[in-house]
mmCIF file of C-alpha atoms in Angstrom:
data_model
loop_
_atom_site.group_PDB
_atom_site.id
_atom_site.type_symbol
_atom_site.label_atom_id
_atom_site.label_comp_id
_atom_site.label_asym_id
_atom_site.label_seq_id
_atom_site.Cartn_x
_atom_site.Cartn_y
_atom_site.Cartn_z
ATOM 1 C CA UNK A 1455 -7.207 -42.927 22.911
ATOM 2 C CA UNK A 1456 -7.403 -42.911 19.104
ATOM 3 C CA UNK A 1457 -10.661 -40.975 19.094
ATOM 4 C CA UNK A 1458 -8.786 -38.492 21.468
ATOM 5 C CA UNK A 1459 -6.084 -37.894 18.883
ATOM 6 C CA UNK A 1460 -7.841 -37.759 15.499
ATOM 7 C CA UNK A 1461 -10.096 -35.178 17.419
ATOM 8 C CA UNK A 1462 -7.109 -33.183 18.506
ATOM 9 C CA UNK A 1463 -5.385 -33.387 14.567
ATOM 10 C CA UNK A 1464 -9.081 -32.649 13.259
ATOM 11 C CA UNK A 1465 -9.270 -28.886 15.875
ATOM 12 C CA UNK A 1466 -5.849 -28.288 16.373
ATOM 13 C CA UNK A 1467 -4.753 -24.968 14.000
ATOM 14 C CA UNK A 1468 -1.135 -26.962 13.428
ATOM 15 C CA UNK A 1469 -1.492 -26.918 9.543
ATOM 16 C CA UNK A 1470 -4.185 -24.433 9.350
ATOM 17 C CA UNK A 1471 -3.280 -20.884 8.578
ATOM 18 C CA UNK A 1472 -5.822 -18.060 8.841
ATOM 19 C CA UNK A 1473 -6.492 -14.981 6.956
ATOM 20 C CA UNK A 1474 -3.977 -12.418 8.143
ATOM 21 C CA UNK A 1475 -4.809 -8.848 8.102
ATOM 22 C CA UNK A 1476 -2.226 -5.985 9.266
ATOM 23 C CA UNK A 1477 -2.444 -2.291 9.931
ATOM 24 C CA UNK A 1478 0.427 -0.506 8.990
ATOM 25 C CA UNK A 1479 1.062 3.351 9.803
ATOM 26 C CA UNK A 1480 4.057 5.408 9.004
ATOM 27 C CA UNK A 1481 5.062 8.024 6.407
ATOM 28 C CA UNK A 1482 4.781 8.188 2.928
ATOM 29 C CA UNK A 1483 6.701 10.332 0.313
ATOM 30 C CA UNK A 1484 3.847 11.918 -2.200
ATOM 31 C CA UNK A 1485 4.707 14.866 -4.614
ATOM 32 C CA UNK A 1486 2.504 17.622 -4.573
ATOM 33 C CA UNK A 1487 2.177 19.490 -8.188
ATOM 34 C CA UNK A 1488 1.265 23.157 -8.634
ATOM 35 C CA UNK A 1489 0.494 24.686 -11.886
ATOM 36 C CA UNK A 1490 1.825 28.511 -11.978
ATOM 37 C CA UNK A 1491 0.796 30.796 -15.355
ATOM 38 C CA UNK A 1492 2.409 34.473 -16.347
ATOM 39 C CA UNK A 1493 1.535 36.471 -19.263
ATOM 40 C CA UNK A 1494 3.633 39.462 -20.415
ATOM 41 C CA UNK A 1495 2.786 42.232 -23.007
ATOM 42 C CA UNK A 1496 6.278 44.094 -24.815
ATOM 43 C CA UNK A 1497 6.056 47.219 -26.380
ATOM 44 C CA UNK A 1498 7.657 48.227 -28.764
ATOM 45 C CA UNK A 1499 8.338 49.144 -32.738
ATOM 46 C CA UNK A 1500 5.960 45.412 -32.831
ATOM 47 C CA UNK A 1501 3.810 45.096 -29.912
ATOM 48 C CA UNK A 1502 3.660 41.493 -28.739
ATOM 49 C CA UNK A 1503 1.470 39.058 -26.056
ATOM 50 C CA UNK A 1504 3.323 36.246 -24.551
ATOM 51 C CA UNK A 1505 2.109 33.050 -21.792
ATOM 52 C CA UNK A 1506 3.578 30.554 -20.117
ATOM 53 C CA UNK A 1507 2.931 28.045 -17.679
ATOM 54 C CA UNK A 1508 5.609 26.221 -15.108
ATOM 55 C CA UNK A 1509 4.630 22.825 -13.231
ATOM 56 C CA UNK A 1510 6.762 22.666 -10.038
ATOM 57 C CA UNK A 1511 6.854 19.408 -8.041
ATOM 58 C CA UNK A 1512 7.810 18.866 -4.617
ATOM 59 C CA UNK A 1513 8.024 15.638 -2.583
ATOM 60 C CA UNK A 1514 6.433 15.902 0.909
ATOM 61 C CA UNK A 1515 6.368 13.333 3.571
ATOM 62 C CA UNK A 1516 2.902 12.620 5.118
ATOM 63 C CA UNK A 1517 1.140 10.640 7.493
ATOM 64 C CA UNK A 1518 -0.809 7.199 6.203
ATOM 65 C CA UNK A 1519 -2.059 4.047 7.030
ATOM 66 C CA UNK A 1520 -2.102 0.859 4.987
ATOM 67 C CA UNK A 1521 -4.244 -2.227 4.910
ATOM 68 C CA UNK A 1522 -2.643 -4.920 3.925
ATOM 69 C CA UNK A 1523 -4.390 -8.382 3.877
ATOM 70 C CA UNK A 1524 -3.136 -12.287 2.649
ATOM 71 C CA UNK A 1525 -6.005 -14.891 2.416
ATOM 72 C CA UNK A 1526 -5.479 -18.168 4.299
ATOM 73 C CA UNK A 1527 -2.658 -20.057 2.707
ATOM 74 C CA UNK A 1528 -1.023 -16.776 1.721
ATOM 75 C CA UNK A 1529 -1.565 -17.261 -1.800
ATOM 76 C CA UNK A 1530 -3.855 -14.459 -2.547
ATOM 77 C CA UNK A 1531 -4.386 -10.498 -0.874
ATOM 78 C CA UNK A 1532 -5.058 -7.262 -1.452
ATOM 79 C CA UNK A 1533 -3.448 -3.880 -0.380
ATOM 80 C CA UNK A 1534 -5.999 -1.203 0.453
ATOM 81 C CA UNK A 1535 -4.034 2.587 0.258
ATOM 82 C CA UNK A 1536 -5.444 5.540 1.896
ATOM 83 C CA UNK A 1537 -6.291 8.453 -0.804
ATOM 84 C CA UNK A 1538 -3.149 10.383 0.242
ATOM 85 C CA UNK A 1539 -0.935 7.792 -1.590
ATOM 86 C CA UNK A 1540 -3.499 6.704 -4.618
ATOM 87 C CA UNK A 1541 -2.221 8.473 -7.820
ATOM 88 C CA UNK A 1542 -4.518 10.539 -10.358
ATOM 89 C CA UNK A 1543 -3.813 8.363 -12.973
ATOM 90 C CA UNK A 1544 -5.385 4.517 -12.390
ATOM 91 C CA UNK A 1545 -5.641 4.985 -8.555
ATOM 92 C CA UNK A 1546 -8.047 7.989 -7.225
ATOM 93 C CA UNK A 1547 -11.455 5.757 -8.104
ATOM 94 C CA UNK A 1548 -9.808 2.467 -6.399
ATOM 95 C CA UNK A 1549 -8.202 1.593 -2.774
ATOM 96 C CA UNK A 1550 -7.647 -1.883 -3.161
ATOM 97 C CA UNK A 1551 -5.131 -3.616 -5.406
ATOM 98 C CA UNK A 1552 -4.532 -7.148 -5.798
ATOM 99 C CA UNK A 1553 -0.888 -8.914 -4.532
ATOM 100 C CA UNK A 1554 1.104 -10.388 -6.979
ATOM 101 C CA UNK A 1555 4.332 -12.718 -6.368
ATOM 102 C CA UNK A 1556 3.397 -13.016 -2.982
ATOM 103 C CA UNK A 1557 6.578 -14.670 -0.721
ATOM 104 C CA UNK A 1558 6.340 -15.336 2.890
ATOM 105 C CA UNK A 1559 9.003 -17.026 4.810
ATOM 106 C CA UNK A 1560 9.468 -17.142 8.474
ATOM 107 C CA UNK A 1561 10.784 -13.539 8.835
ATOM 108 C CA UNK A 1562 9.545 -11.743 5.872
ATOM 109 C CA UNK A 1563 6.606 -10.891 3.666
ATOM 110 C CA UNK A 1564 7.026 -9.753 -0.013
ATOM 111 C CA UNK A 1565 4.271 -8.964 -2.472
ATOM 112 C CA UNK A 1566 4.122 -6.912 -5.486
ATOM 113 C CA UNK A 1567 0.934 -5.027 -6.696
ATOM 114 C CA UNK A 1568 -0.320 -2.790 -10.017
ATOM 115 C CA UNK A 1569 -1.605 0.791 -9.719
ATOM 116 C CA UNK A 1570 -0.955 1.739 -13.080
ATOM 117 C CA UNK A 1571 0.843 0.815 -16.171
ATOM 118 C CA UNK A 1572 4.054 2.814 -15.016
ATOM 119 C CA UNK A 1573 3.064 2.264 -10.522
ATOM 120 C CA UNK A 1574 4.090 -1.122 -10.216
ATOM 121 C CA UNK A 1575 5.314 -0.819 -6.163
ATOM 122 C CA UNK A 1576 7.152 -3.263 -4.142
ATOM 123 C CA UNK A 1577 6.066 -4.643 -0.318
ATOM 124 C CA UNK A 1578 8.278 -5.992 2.206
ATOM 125 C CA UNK A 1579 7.018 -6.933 5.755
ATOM 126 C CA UNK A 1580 9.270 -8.347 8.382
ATOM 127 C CA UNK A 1581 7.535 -10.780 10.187
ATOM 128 C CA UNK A 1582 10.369 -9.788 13.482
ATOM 129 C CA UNK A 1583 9.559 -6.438 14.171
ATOM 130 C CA UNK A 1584 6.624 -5.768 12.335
ATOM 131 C CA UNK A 1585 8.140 -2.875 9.726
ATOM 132 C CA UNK A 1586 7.048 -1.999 6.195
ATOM 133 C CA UNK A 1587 8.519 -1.044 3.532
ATOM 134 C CA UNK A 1588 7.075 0.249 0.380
ATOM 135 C CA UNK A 1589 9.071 0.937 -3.106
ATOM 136 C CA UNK A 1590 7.927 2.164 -6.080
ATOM 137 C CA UNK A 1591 9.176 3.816 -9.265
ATOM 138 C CA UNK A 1592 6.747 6.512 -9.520
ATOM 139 C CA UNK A 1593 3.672 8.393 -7.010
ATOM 140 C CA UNK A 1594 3.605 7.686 -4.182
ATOM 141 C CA UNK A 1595 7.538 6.995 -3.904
ATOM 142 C CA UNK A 1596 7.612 4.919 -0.503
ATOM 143 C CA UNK A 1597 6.253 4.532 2.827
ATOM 144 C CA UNK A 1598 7.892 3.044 5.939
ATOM 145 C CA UNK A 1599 5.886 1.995 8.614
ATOM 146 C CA UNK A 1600 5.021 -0.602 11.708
ATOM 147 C CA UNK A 1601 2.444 -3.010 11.123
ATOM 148 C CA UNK A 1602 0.120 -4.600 13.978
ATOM 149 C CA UNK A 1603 -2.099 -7.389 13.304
ATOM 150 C CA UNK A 1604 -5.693 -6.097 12.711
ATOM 151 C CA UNK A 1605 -8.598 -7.987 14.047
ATOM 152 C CA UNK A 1606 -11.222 -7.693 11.441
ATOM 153 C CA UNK A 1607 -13.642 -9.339 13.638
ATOM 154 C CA UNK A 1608 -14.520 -6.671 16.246
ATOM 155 C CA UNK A 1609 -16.527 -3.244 15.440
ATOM 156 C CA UNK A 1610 -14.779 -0.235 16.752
ATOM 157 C CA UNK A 1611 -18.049 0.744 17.004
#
């Protein structure tokens, strides 16, 4: 009988946690820049060249899908963003950014990560109905989504 029990302690997952990995797709708020440039020429007594350019910026809601991953124990992970949402400053060459003050209770997830020295975003996952939200200060703005548990195991193909 003792045998039986240490061997159930020893396999049963009770106090083991495994890596958790989510997919999370919504929409994201990104700004899209354009540059626009006008010359003019006056005539005149004094004839005279002038340029210009105007940067207009306009937020846009698109589709996206986020990675998010927490190591066993929860005390280490990584968000992986799709190019749509990575910045051009400190973002386009990388996906995936490390957590920081990662806090999971019974009905939520929260986790910081670093961009770039201004991108410093904010992550909250309820752990009830699976929804994300995603703050930030600067590009990408937010993204709300529903996450599903991802099953890094299996090949789609």
């Amino acid at each position: 009988m003792k045998k039986l029990l240490v061997l159930i302690i020893l396999f049963s997952p009770i106090g083991f946690s495994e890596d958790l990995n989510l997919i999370c797709k919504g929409e994201a708020t990104v700004t899209d820049s354009q540059v626009s440039s006008s010359s003019a020429r006056v005539y005149g007594d004094v004839s005279a060249n002038a340029s210009g350019s105007t940067i207009t910026s306009k937020d846009r809601q698109t589709y996206a899908e986020i990675m998010f991953h927490l190591d066993s124990g929860f005390a280490n992970g990584f968000i992986q963003l799709p190019s749509v949402m990575r910045p051009p400053i400190g973002g386009k060459n990388k996906d995936k950014f490390e957590l920081k003050n990662i806090s999971v209770t019974e009905n939520e997830i929260k986790a910081e990560f670093r961009i770039n020295f201004l991108n410093k975003p904010k992550v909250s996952i309820s752990r009830v109905t699976g929804k994300m939200e995603y703050k930030a200060m600067a590009w990408p703005k937010n993204f709300s989504g529903d996450c599903s548990v991802l099953d890094v195991s299996k090949k789609k193909f």
